[in-house]
PDB file of C-alpha atoms in Angstrom:
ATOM      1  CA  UNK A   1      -1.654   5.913 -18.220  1.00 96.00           C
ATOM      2  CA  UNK A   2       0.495   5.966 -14.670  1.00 97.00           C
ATOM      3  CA  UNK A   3       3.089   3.690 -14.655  1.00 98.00           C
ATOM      4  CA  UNK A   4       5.431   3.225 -12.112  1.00 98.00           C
ATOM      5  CA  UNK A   5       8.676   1.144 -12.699  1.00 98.00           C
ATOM      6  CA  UNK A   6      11.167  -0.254  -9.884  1.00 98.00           C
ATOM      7  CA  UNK A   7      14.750  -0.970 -10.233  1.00 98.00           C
ATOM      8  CA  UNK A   8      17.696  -1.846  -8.336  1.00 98.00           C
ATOM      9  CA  UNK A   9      16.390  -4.989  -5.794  1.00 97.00           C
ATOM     10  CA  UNK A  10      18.565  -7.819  -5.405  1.00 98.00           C
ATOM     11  CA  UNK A  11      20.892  -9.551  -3.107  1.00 98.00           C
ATOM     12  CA  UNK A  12      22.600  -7.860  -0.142  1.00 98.00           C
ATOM     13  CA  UNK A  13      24.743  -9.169   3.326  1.00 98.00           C
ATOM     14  CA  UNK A  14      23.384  -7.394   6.500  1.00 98.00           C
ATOM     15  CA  UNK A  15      24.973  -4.238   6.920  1.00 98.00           C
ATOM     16  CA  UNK A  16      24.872  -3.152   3.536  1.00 98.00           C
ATOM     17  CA  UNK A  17      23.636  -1.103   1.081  1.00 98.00           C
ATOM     18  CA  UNK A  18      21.172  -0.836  -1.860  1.00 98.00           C
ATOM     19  CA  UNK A  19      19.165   2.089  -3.473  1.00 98.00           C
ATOM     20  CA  UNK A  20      16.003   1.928  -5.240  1.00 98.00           C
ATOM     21  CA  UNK A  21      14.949   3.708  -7.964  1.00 98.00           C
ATOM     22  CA  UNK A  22      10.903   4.123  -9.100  1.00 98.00           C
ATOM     23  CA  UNK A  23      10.893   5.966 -12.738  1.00 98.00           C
ATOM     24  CA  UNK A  24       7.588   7.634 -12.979  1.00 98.00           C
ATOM     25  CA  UNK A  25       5.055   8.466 -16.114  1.00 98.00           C
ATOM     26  CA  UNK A  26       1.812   9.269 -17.252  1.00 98.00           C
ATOM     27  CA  UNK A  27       0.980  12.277 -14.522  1.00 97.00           C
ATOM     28  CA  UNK A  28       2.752  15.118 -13.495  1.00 98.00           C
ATOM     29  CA  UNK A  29       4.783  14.082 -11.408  1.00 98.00           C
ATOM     30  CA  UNK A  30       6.179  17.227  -9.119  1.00 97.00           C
ATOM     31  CA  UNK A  31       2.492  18.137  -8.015  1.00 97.00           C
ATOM     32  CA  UNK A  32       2.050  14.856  -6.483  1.00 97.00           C
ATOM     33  CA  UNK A  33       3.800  12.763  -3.317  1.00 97.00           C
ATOM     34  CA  UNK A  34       5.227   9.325  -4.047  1.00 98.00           C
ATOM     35  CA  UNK A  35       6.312   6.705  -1.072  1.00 98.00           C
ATOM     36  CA  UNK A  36       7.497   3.312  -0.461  1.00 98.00           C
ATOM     37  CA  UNK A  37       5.144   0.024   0.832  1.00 98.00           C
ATOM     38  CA  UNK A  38       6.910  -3.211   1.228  1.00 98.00           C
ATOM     39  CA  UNK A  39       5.669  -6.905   1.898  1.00 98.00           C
ATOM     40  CA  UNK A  40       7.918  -9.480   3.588  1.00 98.00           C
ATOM     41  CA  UNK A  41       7.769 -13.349   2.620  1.00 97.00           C
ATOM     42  CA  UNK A  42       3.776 -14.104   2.748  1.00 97.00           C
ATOM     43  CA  UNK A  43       3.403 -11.334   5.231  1.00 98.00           C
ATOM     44  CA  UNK A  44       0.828  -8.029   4.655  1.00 98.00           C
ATOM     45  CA  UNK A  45       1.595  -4.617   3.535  1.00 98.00           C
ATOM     46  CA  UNK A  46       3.757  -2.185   5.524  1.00 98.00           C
ATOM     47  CA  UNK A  47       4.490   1.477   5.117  1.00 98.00           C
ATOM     48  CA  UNK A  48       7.775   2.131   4.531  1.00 98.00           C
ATOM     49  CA  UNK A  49       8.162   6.019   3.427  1.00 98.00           C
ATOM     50  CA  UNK A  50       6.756   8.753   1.730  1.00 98.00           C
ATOM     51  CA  UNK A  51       7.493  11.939  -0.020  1.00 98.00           C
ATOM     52  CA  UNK A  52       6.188  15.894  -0.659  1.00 97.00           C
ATOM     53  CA  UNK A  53       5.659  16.582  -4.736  1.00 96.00           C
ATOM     54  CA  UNK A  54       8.140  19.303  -3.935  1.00 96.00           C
ATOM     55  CA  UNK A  55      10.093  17.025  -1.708  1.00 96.00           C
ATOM     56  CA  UNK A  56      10.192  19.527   0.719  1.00 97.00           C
ATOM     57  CA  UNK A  57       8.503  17.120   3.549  1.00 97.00           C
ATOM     58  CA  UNK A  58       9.531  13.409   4.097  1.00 98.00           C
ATOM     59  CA  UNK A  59       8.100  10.802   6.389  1.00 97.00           C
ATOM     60  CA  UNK A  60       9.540   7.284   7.762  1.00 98.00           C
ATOM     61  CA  UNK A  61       8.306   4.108   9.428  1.00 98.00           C
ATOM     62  CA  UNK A  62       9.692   3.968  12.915  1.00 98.00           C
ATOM     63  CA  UNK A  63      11.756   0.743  11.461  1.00 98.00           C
ATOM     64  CA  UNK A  64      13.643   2.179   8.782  1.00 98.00           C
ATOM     65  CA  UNK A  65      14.058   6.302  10.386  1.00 98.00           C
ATOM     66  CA  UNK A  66      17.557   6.683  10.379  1.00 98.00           C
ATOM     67  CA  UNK A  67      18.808   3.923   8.252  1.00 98.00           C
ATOM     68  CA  UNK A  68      16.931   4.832   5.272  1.00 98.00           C
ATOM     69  CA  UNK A  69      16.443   7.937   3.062  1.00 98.00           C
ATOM     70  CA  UNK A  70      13.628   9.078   0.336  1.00 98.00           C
ATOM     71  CA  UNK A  71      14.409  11.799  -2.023  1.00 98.00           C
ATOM     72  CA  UNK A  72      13.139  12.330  -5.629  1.00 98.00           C
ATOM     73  CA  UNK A  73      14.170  13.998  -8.986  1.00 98.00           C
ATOM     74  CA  UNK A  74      11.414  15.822 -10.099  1.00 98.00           C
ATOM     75  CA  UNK A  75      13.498  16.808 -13.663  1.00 98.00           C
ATOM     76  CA  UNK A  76      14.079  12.819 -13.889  1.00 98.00           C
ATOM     77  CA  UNK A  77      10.234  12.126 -12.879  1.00 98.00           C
ATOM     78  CA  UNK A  78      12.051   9.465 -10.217  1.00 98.00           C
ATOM     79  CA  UNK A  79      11.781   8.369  -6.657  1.00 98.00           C
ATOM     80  CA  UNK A  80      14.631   6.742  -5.137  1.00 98.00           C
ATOM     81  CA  UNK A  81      15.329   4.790  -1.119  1.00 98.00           C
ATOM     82  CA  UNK A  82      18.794   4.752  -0.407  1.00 98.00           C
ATOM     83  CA  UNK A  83      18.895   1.834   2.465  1.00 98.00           C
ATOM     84  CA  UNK A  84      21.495   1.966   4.797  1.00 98.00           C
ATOM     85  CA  UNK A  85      22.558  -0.859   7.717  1.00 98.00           C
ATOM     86  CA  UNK A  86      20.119  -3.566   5.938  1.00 98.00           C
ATOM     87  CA  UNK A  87      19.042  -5.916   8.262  1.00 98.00           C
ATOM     88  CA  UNK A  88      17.383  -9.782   7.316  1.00 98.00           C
ATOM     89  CA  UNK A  89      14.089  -8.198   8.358  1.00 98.00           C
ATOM     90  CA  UNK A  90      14.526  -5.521   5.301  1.00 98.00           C
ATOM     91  CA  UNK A  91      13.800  -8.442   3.154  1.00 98.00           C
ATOM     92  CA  UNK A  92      10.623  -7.899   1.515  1.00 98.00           C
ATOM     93  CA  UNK A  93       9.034  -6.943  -2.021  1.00 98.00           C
ATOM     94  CA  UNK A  94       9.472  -3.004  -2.129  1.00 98.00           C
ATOM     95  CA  UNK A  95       6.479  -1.242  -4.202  1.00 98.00           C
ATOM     96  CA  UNK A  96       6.476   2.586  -5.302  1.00 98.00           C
ATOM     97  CA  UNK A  97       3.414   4.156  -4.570  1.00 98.00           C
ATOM     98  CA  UNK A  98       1.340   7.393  -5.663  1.00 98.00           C
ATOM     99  CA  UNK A  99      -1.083   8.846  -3.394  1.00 96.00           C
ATOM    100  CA  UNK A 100      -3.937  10.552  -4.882  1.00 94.00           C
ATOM    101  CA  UNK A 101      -2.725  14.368  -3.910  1.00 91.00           C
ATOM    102  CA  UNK A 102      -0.526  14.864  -0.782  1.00 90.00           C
ATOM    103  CA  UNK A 103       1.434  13.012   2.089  1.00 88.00           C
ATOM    104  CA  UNK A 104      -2.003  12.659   3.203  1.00 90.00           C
ATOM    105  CA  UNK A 105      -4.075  10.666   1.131  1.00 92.00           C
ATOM    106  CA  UNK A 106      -4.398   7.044  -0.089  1.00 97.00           C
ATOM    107  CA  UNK A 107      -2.292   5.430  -2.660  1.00 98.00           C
ATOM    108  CA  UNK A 108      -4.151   5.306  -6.205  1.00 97.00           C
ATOM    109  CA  UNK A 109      -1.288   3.681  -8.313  1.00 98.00           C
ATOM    110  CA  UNK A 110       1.391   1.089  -7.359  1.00 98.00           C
ATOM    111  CA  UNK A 111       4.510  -0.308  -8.978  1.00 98.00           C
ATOM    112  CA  UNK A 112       5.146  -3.791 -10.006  1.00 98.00           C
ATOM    113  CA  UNK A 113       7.595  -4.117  -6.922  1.00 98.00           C
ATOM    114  CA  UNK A 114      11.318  -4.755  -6.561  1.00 98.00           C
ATOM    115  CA  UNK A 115      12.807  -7.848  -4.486  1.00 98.00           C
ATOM    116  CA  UNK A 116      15.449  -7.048  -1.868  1.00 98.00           C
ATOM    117  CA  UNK A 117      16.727 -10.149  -0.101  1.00 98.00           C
ATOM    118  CA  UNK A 118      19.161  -9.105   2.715  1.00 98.00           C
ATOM    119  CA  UNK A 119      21.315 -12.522   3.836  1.00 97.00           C
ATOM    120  CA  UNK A 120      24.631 -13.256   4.241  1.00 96.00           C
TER     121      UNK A 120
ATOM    122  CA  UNK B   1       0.464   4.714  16.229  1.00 96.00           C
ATOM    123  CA  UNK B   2      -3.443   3.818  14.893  1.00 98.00           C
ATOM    124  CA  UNK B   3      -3.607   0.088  14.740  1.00 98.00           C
ATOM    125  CA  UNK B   4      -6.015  -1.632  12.182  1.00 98.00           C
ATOM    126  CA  UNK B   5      -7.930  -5.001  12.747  1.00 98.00           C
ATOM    127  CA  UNK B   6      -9.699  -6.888  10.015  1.00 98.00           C
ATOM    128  CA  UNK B   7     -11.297  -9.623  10.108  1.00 98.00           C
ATOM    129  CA  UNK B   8     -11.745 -12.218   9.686  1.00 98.00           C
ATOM    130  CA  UNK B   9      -7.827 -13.666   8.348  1.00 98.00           C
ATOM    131  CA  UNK B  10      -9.371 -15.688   5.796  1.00 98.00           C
ATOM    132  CA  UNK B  11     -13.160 -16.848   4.362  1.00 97.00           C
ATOM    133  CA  UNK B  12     -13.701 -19.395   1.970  1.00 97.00           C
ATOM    134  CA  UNK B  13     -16.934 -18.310  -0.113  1.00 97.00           C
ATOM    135  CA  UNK B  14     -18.809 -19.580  -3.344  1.00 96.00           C
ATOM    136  CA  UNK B  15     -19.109 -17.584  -6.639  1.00 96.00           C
ATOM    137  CA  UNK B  16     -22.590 -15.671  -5.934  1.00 97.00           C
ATOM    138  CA  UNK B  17     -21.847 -15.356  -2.509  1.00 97.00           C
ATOM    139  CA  UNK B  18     -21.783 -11.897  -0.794  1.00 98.00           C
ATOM    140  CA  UNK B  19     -18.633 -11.179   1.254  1.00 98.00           C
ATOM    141  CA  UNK B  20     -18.657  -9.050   4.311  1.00 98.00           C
ATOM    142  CA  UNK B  21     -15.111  -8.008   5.796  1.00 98.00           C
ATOM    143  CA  UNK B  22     -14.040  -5.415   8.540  1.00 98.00           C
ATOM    144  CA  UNK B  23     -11.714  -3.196   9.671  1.00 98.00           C
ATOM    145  CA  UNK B  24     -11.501  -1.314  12.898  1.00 98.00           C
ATOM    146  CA  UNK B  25      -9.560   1.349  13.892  1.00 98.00           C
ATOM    147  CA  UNK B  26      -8.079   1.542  17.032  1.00 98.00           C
ATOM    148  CA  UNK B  27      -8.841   5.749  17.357  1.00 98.00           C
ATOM    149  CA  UNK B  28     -11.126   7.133  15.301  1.00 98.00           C
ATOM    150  CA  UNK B  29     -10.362   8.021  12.189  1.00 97.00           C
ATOM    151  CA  UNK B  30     -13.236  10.499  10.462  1.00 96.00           C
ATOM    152  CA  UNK B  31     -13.266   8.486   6.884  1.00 97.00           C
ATOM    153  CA  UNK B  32      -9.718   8.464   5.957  1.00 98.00           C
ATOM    154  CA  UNK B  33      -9.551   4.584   5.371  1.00 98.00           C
ATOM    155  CA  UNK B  34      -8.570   3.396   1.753  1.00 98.00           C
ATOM    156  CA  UNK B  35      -9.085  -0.283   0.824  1.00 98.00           C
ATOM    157  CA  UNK B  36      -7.067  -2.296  -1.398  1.00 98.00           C
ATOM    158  CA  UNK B  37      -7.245  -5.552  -3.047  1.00 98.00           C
ATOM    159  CA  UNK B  38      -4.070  -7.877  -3.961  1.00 98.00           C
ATOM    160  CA  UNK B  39      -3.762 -10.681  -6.011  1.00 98.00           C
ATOM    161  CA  UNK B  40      -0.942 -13.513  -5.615  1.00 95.00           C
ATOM    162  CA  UNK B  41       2.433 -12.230  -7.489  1.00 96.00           C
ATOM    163  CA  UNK B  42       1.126  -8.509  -8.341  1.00 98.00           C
ATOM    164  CA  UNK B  43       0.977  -5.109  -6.610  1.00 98.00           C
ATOM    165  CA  UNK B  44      -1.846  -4.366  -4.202  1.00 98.00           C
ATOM    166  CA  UNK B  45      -4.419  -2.371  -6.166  1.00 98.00           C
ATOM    167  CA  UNK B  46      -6.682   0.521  -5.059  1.00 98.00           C
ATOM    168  CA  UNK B  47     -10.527  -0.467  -4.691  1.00 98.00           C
ATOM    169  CA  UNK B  48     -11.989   1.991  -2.099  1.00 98.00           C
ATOM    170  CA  UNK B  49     -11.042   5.622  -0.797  1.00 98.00           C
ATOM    171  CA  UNK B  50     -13.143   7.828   1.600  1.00 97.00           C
ATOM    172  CA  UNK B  51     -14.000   4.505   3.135  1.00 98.00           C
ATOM    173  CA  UNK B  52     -16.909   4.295   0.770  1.00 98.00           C
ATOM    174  CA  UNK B  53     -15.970   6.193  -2.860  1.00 98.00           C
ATOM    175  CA  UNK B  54     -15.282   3.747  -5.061  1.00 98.00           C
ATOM    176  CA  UNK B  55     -12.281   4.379  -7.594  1.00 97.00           C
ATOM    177  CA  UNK B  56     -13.090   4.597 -11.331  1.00 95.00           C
ATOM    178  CA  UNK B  57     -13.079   1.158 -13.212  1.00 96.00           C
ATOM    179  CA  UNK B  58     -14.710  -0.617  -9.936  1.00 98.00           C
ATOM    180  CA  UNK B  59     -17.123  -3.305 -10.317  1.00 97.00           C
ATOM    181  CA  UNK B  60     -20.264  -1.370  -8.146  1.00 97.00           C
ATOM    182  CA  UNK B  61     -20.394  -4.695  -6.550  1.00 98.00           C
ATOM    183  CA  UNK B  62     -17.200  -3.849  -3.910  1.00 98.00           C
ATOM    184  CA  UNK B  63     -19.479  -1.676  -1.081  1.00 98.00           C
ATOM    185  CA  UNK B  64     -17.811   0.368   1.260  1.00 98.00           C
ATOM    186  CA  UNK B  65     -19.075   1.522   4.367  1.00 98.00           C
ATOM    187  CA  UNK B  66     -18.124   3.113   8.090  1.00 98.00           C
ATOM    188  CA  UNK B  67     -17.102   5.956   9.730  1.00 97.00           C
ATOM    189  CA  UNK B  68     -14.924   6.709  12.787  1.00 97.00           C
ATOM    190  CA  UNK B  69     -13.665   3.427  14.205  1.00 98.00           C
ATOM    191  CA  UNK B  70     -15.456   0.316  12.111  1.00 98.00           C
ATOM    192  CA  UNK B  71     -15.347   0.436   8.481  1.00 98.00           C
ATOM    193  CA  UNK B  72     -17.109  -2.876   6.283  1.00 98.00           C
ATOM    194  CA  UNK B  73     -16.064  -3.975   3.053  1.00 98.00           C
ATOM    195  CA  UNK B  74     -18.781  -5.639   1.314  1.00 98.00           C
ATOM    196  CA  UNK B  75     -18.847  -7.618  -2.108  1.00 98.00           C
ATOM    197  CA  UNK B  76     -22.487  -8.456  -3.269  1.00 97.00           C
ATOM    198  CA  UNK B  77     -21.522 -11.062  -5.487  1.00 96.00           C
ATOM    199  CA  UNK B  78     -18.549 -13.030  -5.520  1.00 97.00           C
ATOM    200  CA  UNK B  79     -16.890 -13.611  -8.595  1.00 96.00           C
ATOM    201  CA  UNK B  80     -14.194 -15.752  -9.720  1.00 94.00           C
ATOM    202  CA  UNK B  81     -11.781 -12.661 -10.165  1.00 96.00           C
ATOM    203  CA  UNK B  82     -12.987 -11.185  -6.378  1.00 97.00           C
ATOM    204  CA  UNK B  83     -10.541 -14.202  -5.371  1.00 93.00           C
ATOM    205  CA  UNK B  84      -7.882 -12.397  -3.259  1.00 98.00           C
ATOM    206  CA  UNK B  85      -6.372 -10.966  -0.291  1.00 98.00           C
ATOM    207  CA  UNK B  86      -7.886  -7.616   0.981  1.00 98.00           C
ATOM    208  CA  UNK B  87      -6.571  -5.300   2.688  1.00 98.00           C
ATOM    209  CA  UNK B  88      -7.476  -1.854   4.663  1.00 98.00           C
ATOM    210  CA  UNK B  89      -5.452   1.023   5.626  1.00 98.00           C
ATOM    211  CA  UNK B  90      -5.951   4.824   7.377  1.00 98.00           C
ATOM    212  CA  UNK B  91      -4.384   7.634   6.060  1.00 98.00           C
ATOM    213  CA  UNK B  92      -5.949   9.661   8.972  1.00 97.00           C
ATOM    214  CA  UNK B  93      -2.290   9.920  10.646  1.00 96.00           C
ATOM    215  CA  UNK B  94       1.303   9.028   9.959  1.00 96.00           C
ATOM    216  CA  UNK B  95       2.291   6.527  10.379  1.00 96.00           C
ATOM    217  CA  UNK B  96       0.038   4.968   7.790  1.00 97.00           C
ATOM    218  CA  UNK B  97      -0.750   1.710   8.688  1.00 98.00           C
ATOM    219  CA  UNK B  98      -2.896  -1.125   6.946  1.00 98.00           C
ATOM    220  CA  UNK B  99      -4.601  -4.010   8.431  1.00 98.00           C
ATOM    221  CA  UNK B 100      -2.968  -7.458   8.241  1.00 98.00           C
ATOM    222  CA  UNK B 101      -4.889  -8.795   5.228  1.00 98.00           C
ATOM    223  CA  UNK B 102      -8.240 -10.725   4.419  1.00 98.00           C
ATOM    224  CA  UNK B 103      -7.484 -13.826   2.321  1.00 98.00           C
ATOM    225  CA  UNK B 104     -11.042 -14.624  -0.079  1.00 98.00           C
ATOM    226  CA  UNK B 105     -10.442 -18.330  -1.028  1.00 96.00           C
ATOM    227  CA  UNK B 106     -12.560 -20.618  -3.284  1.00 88.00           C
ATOM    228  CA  UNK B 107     -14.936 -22.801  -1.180  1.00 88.00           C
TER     229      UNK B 107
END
């Protein structure tokens, strides 16, 4: 069975910092890309980032490129979003994601989510 | 960027009732749109790939249909777990990007 499991939302002032982890089982996990979707407050889904298997290729929302940064641990079987220079509109539910094969493909499995609330 | 459009926002339907929602592209798009359904509290989860495979575990009554530009998700029979939001997305181009969301409520 996939499971996907977030970690490490909570509480933040603008400016700072926070990094997400996903922790990954039930596939394997290097032969397959992973990525980030978040929802804001009673708003719809938005595409965050995602990730090679090998982690070799990485791809960002226009919103977060430069302020934020994918990598994973294939040995670990985890996915991780360091966020840098958090702003209020970061807030949001943050779900890890598996597409079905490649950067290029739908997402088959999602995690539970993680809150990250960014006020001062 | 590809926008996506559903409509409509919201429908309020009866159990029994079939449920027609769409999605258009704004470039086309081949059949690389995924669908997903959400319910309040809990992850978005995946209904519809290839804009009209339908992932294992399904109910056959979630229908999906369209190529290129306009893509239809169709329920044939609404039942009280079908109560959600839906929404589409295209995975035809980064960056992926889903529509904003059809809310199914209880008429």
């Amino acid at each position: 069975e996939v499971q996907l499991v977030e970690s490490g939302g909570g509480l933040v002032q603008p400016g700072g910092s926070l990094r997400l982890s996903c922790a990954a089982s039930g596939f394997i996990y290097s032969s397959y890309a992973v990525g980030w979707v978040r929802q804001a407050p009673g708003k719809g889904l938005e595409w965050v980032s995602g990730i090679s298997g090998s982690g070799g290729s990485t791809y960002y929302a226009d919103s977060v490129k430069g302020r934020f940064t994918i990598s994973r641990d294939n040995s670990k079987n985890t996915l991780y979003l360091q966020m840098n220079s958090l702003r209020a509109e970061d807030t949001a539910v943050y779900y890890c994601a598996k597409y079905c094969s490649s950067p290029s493909c739908y997402f088959d499995y999602w995690g539970q989510g993680t809150l990250v609330t960014v006020s001062s | 960027d590809i926008q996506m459009t559903q409509s409509p926002s919201s429908l309020s339907a009866s159990v029994g009732d079939r449920v027609t929602i769409t999605c258009r592209a704004s470039q086309v798009i081949s059949n690389w749109l995924a669908w997903y359904q959400q319910k309040p509290e809990k992850a978005p989860k995946s209904l519809i790939y290839a804009a009209s495979s339908l992932r294992g575990g399904v109910p056959s009554r979630f229908n999906g249909s369209g190529s290129g530009t306009d893509f239809t998700l169709t329920i044939s029979s609404l039942q009280p777990e079908d109560f959600a939001t839906y929404y589409c997305q295209q995975y035809e181009s980064y960056p992926l990007t889903f529509g904003g969301g059809t809310k199914v409520e209880i008429k």
